[in-house]
Every structure is written in structure tokens, then in C-alpha cells.
Amino acid sequence: MAQNWYAATFHYAILVKNDPEQALYYDGLQSSFLELKSRYEQAGRDLDPNLATVVNQALKDSPDDKRANHSFEIPPIRKRSFEFRRTIPGWKTTGNMFEIWSSGFQDVTAYDGDQFVELNAFEEGTLHQDRFGIEKEAVIEFSFAHRGRNGEDTLKLTITDLGTDNAVGGGDDTELFSKDYTTAKSAWAVYDSTAVPAIAAMGNKVRFAFTAVHATSGKGPDKTEGNFLDAVELGVGVVTKKRES
């Protein structure tokens, strides 16, 4: 039974790995694999090493993983407008909606590509992305573009190892990094991991989370107007690769 599941997983993973439109299905596939692995371990049984290697390789993230939707280009929205969406490939939110802006709307140009996001839509929430396949002791890097909307806005980036259960709140989560970043509305600012102490992975699933700390008041509820985000690169070697190119 396990062998049939692995065979199906491998072929499915190859099909969707580089297709951002299938990111939500891909994330579900990764979660299913971890759940099955956990069940076998709890029963004191080992998965077939060869099959496990094949599936892990098929599911492994890379710095160039297109499904990460770095610049929020998917789904495409109307030009010079904004839209609320319940899902965005590659990303999740603790709120009910994502708010996507098209470059040029209200005279704000995207830092990269044609679109970017505002951290909160109707309510406070956390925009996050979970990454699998980051090996233990690997150095985690990040880069992102941030901009205020009505004035100086502040967001927090938190990087958390989710523990051996690969789930939030399981009692073994470890915060690897956390820092606030403040940017005015006049221009985008790019922040990265160059000047921070090395962030060493622990070998489990890693959550990268962006949370609004402060948003200069506008017409909406507190913290819901502001903190534009674009060009997010997360993982191993993402900053080093840029410097070397």
C-alpha cells in the first residue's frame, strides 16, 4: 500500500512542482506525506529508504521554486486596481482574505513584476509561507521589499522551526528569528538577511511569517491599511545567489 502511495506521489509531485497554479494541492501533498511518515514512525515501522528518498527529492523546495509566488503575480488581477482573494498560491493567511494590488493603483508601483500585496485586508492577520526540505544546519536567508501606505508602517518577520511534528503549536516550536522593519510611503525598501546572525535550520518544516505591527492610520480599522509587501525570497542561498550573480 505504501509503495502505491509513493508511486502516485512521485508522479503527481513532478507534474505540479513547477506549476504555481497547483501550489495549494502541492502543499497538501507535502502535508500528507509528513502525516504518513509520522504514522509509520509512531508504529515503530520504517519507510522504504529508496522510496522515501525519491519522494523527498520530488517534494524538496529549491531557491528557484516557482510555486513560491515570490512577487504575488498569481492570480493576476485587473490592471491598476486591487482585489480581495481567499487564496493565493504559495501563501496562507490567518485572516479571511488576501488583498492584492496591481502596479499603478493609487500611484503605487510594484517593486517587482505587476503586483504586490497589503498585509491585512479587513482584519489583522499574518501572511505566511511554510517551507519543507531545508536540511539541518543549513543557513536560512531572506529578502523582501516593504513600503508604507499612508506613512511609516512597521511589519515583523518571524522565522519559526515547527518541530518534529511539523505543526504550529505542538509544544516544540522554536523561534529562529524575529525582527521589526519600518518603512515610509515614499519608496520601497529592500531588507535581507545579510546583516543578521546566521539563522541555522533545525531540519523540520520552517514557517516564514509577516505580521503588521503598526500601520499609519487611514480609513480602515487599525493595521489594515498599509504594509505593502513584494519580491519575497525565502530559503537557502536566496541572498547569496543574488550577490554572486
CSV table of C-alpha atoms in Angstrom, one decimal:
chain,number,residue,atom,x,y,z
A,1,MET,CA,0.0,0.0,0.0
A,2,ALA,CA,2.8,2.4,0.9
A,3,GLN,CA,4.6,1.6,-2.4
A,4,ASN,CA,1.5,2.5,-4.4
A,5,TRP,CA,1.1,5.8,-2.5
A,6,TYR,CA,4.7,6.7,-3.1
A,7,ALA,CA,4.5,5.9,-6.8
A,8,ALA,CA,1.4,8.2,-7.1
A,9,THR,CA,3.1,10.8,-5.0
A,10,PHE,CA,6.2,10.9,-7.1
A,11,HIS,CA,4.4,11.3,-10.4
A,12,TYR,CA,2.0,13.9,-9.0
A,13,ALA,CA,4.8,15.9,-7.5
A,14,ILE,CA,6.7,16.1,-10.8
A,15,LEU,CA,3.6,17.4,-12.5
A,16,VAL,CA,2.8,20.2,-10.1
A,17,LYS,CA,6.2,21.1,-8.7
A,18,ASN,CA,6.8,24.0,-11.1
A,19,ASP,CA,3.2,25.0,-11.6
A,20,PRO,CA,2.3,27.9,-9.3
A,21,GLU,CA,-1.4,27.4,-10.1
A,22,GLN,CA,-1.2,24.0,-8.3
A,23,ALA,CA,0.6,25.3,-5.2
A,24,LEU,CA,-2.3,24.6,-2.8
A,25,TYR,CA,-2.5,21.0,-4.0
A,26,TYR,CA,1.2,20.6,-3.7
A,27,ASP,CA,1.2,21.9,-0.2
A,28,GLY,CA,-1.5,19.4,0.7
A,29,LEU,CA,0.6,16.7,-0.8
A,30,GLN,CA,3.6,17.6,1.3
A,31,SER,CA,1.4,17.6,4.5
A,32,SER,CA,0.0,14.2,3.6
A,33,PHE,CA,3.5,12.8,3.2
A,34,LEU,CA,4.6,14.1,6.6
A,35,GLU,CA,1.5,12.7,8.2
A,36,LEU,CA,2.0,9.2,6.7
A,37,LYS,CA,5.7,9.3,7.7
A,38,SER,CA,4.7,10.2,11.3
A,39,ARG,CA,2.2,7.4,11.5
A,40,TYR,CA,4.8,4.8,10.4
A,41,GLU,CA,7.3,6.2,13.0
A,42,GLN,CA,4.7,6.0,15.8
A,43,ALA,CA,4.0,2.4,14.8
A,44,GLY,CA,7.8,1.6,15.0
A,45,ARG,CA,8.0,0.9,11.3
A,46,ASP,CA,10.4,2.4,8.8
A,47,LEU,CA,9.5,3.6,5.4
A,48,ASP,CA,11.4,2.1,2.4
A,49,PRO,CA,14.6,4.2,2.3
A,50,ASN,CA,14.7,4.2,-1.5
A,51,LEU,CA,11.1,5.2,-1.9
A,52,ALA,CA,11.4,7.8,0.8
A,53,THR,CA,14.4,9.3,-1.0
A,54,VAL,CA,12.6,9.6,-4.3
A,55,VAL,CA,9.5,11.2,-2.7
A,56,ASN,CA,11.6,13.6,-0.6
A,57,GLN,CA,13.5,14.7,-3.6
A,58,ALA,CA,10.3,15.3,-5.6
A,59,LEU,CA,8.9,17.3,-2.7
A,60,LYS,CA,12.1,19.2,-1.9
A,61,ASP,CA,12.0,23.0,-2.3
A,62,SER,CA,14.7,24.9,-4.0
A,63,PRO,CA,15.7,28.6,-4.1
A,64,ASP,CA,14.2,28.9,-7.6
A,65,ASP,CA,10.9,27.2,-6.7
A,66,LYS,CA,8.4,29.0,-8.9
A,67,ARG,CA,5.4,27.9,-6.9
A,68,ALA,CA,6.6,30.1,-4.1
A,69,ASN,CA,4.9,33.0,-5.9
A,70,HIS,CA,7.6,35.5,-4.7
A,71,SER,CA,6.0,38.6,-6.2
A,72,PHE,CA,2.4,37.7,-5.8
A,73,GLU,CA,1.8,37.7,-9.6
A,74,ILE,CA,-0.7,34.8,-9.3
A,75,PRO,CA,-3.6,35.1,-9.5
A,76,PRO,CA,-3.4,38.0,-12.0
A,77,ILE,CA,-5.9,40.8,-11.3
A,78,ARG,CA,-7.2,43.8,-13.3
A,79,LYS,CA,-4.7,46.4,-14.2
A,80,ARG,CA,-4.4,49.5,-11.9
A,81,SER,CA,-6.9,48.1,-9.3
A,82,PHE,CA,-7.0,45.9,-6.2
A,83,GLU,CA,-8.9,42.7,-5.4
A,84,PHE,CA,-9.6,40.5,-2.4
A,85,ARG,CA,-8.9,36.8,-2.8
A,86,ARG,CA,-9.5,33.9,-0.5
A,87,THR,CA,-6.4,32.1,-1.7
A,88,ILE,CA,-3.0,32.9,-3.2
A,89,PRO,CA,-0.8,30.1,-4.5
A,90,GLY,CA,2.2,29.5,-2.2
A,91,TRP,CA,0.8,31.6,0.6
A,92,LYS,CA,-1.6,31.4,3.6
A,93,THR,CA,-3.1,33.9,6.0
A,94,THR,CA,-4.6,33.7,9.4
A,95,GLY,CA,-7.2,36.2,8.2
A,96,ASN,CA,-10.1,35.5,5.8
A,97,MET,CA,-8.8,37.3,2.8
A,98,PHE,CA,-5.7,38.4,0.8
A,99,GLU,CA,-5.5,41.9,-0.6
A,100,ILE,CA,-3.7,42.1,-3.9
A,101,TRP,CA,-2.7,45.4,-5.6
A,102,SER,CA,-1.9,45.9,-9.2
A,103,SER,CA,1.1,48.2,-10.1
A,104,GLY,CA,0.0,51.8,-10.5
A,105,PHE,CA,-3.1,51.6,-8.4
A,106,GLN,CA,-3.3,54.8,-6.3
A,107,ASP,CA,0.1,55.7,-7.8
A,108,VAL,CA,2.0,52.9,-6.1
A,109,THR,CA,4.2,51.0,-8.5
A,110,ALA,CA,5.1,47.4,-7.7
A,111,TYR,CA,8.7,46.8,-6.7
A,112,ASP,CA,8.9,43.6,-8.8
A,113,GLY,CA,6.5,42.5,-11.6
A,114,ASP,CA,3.0,43.8,-11.9
A,115,GLN,CA,1.5,43.0,-8.4
A,116,PHE,CA,2.1,43.2,-4.7
A,117,VAL,CA,0.1,42.6,-1.5
A,118,GLU,CA,-1.0,44.6,1.5
A,119,LEU,CA,-0.5,42.5,4.7
A,120,ASN,CA,-4.1,42.9,6.0
A,121,ALA,CA,-7.4,43.1,4.2
A,122,PHE,CA,-10.4,43.6,6.5
A,123,GLU,CA,-8.8,42.3,9.7
A,124,GLU,CA,-5.5,41.8,11.4
A,125,GLY,CA,-3.7,38.6,10.3
A,126,THR,CA,-0.4,37.0,9.5
A,127,LEU,CA,0.8,36.2,6.0
A,128,HIS,CA,2.9,33.1,6.0
A,129,GLN,CA,4.7,30.5,3.9
A,130,ASP,CA,5.9,27.1,5.1
A,131,ARG,CA,8.9,25.5,3.6
A,132,PHE,CA,9.9,21.9,3.5
A,133,GLY,CA,13.2,20.3,2.7
A,134,ILE,CA,15.6,22.7,4.5
A,135,GLU,CA,18.3,20.5,5.9
A,136,LYS,CA,19.5,20.7,9.5
A,137,GLU,CA,22.3,23.3,10.0
A,138,ALA,CA,21.6,24.9,6.6
A,139,VAL,CA,21.7,28.7,6.8
A,140,ILE,CA,18.3,30.3,6.1
A,141,GLU,CA,18.3,33.5,4.1
A,142,PHE,CA,15.6,36.0,3.2
A,143,SER,CA,14.9,39.1,1.2
A,144,PHE,CA,11.8,41.2,0.8
A,145,ALA,CA,10.6,44.6,-0.3
A,146,HIS,CA,8.5,46.7,2.1
A,147,ARG,CA,6.7,50.0,1.8
A,148,GLY,CA,4.3,52.1,3.9
A,149,ARG,CA,0.9,53.2,2.5
A,150,ASN,CA,-0.2,56.3,4.4
A,151,GLY,CA,3.1,57.0,6.3
A,152,GLU,CA,5.7,54.9,8.1
A,153,ASP,CA,4.5,51.3,8.6
A,154,THR,CA,6.1,48.5,10.5
A,155,LEU,CA,5.9,44.8,10.0
A,156,LYS,CA,7.5,41.9,11.8
A,157,LEU,CA,9.2,39.0,10.1
A,158,THR,CA,9.3,35.8,12.2
A,159,ILE,CA,11.0,32.6,11.2
A,160,THR,CA,10.0,29.5,13.2
A,161,ASP,CA,11.0,25.9,13.2
A,162,LEU,CA,7.8,23.9,13.7
A,163,GLY,CA,9.4,21.0,15.4
A,164,THR,CA,9.3,17.3,14.7
A,165,ASP,CA,5.5,17.3,14.4
A,166,ASN,CA,5.8,19.9,11.7
A,167,ALA,CA,2.8,21.7,13.1
A,168,VAL,CA,2.2,25.1,14.7
A,169,GLY,CA,1.7,25.0,18.5
A,170,GLY,CA,2.8,21.4,19.0
A,171,GLY,CA,4.9,22.4,22.0
A,172,ASP,CA,8.2,22.0,20.2
A,173,ASP,CA,8.2,25.1,18.0
A,174,THR,CA,11.4,27.2,18.1
A,175,GLU,CA,11.6,30.8,17.0
A,176,LEU,CA,14.8,31.1,14.9
A,177,PHE,CA,14.5,34.8,14.0
A,178,SER,CA,12.3,37.8,14.6
A,179,LYS,CA,12.7,41.5,13.7
A,180,ASP,CA,10.6,44.6,13.0
A,181,TYR,CA,11.1,46.6,9.9
A,182,THR,CA,9.8,50.2,9.4
A,183,THR,CA,9.4,51.9,6.0
A,184,ALA,CA,8.0,55.2,4.8
A,185,LYS,CA,5.5,55.6,2.0
A,186,SER,CA,7.8,57.4,-0.4
A,187,ALA,CA,9.6,54.4,-1.8
A,188,TRP,CA,10.2,50.6,-1.4
A,189,ALA,CA,12.9,49.4,0.9
A,190,VAL,CA,14.6,46.1,0.5
A,191,TYR,CA,15.6,44.1,3.6
A,192,ASP,CA,17.6,40.9,3.7
A,193,SER,CA,19.5,38.6,6.0
A,194,THR,CA,22.9,39.9,5.1
A,195,ALA,CA,23.5,41.8,8.3
A,196,VAL,CA,21.8,39.4,10.8
A,197,PRO,CA,23.4,36.5,12.6
A,198,ALA,CA,23.3,33.2,10.7
A,199,ILE,CA,19.9,31.5,11.0
A,200,ALA,CA,20.5,27.8,11.3
A,201,ALA,CA,17.8,25.4,10.3
A,202,MET,CA,16.8,22.5,12.6
A,203,GLY,CA,15.7,20.2,9.8
A,204,ASN,CA,11.9,20.5,10.2
A,205,LYS,CA,9.3,22.5,8.4
A,206,VAL,CA,10.0,26.2,8.6
A,207,ARG,CA,7.4,29.0,8.8
A,208,PHE,CA,8.2,32.4,7.5
A,209,ALA,CA,5.5,34.9,8.8
A,210,PHE,CA,4.9,38.6,8.1
A,211,THR,CA,2.7,40.4,10.6
A,212,ALA,CA,1.6,44.1,10.7
A,213,VAL,CA,3.0,45.8,13.9
A,214,HIS,CA,1.9,49.3,13.0
A,215,ALA,CA,0.1,51.0,10.1
A,216,THR,CA,-0.2,54.7,9.8
A,217,SER,CA,-3.9,55.3,10.3
A,218,GLY,CA,-6.2,55.6,7.2
A,219,LYS,CA,-9.9,54.9,6.6
A,220,GLY,CA,-9.9,51.3,7.7
A,221,PRO,CA,-9.5,49.5,11.1
A,222,ASP,CA,-6.2,49.6,12.9
A,223,LYS,CA,-3.3,48.0,11.0
A,224,THR,CA,-5.5,47.1,8.0
A,225,GLU,CA,-4.3,49.9,5.7
A,226,GLY,CA,-0.6,49.7,5.0
A,227,ASN,CA,2.5,47.4,5.0
A,228,PHE,CA,2.9,46.7,1.3
A,229,LEU,CA,5.0,43.6,0.6
A,230,ASP,CA,6.6,42.4,-2.6
A,231,ALA,CA,9.6,40.4,-4.0
A,232,VAL,CA,9.8,37.9,-1.1
A,233,GLU,CA,12.7,35.4,-1.3
A,234,LEU,CA,12.9,32.8,1.4
A,235,GLY,CA,15.1,29.7,1.8
A,236,VAL,CA,18.7,28.6,1.5
A,237,GLY,CA,21.1,30.6,-0.7
A,238,VAL,CA,18.5,33.1,-1.9
A,239,VAL,CA,20.6,36.2,-0.9
A,240,THR,CA,24.0,34.6,-1.6
A,241,LYS,CA,22.9,33.7,-5.1
A,242,LYS,CA,21.9,37.3,-5.9
A,243,ARG,CA,25.3,38.6,-4.7
A,244,GLU,CA,27.2,36.1,-6.8
A,245,SER,CA,25.2,36.7,-10.0
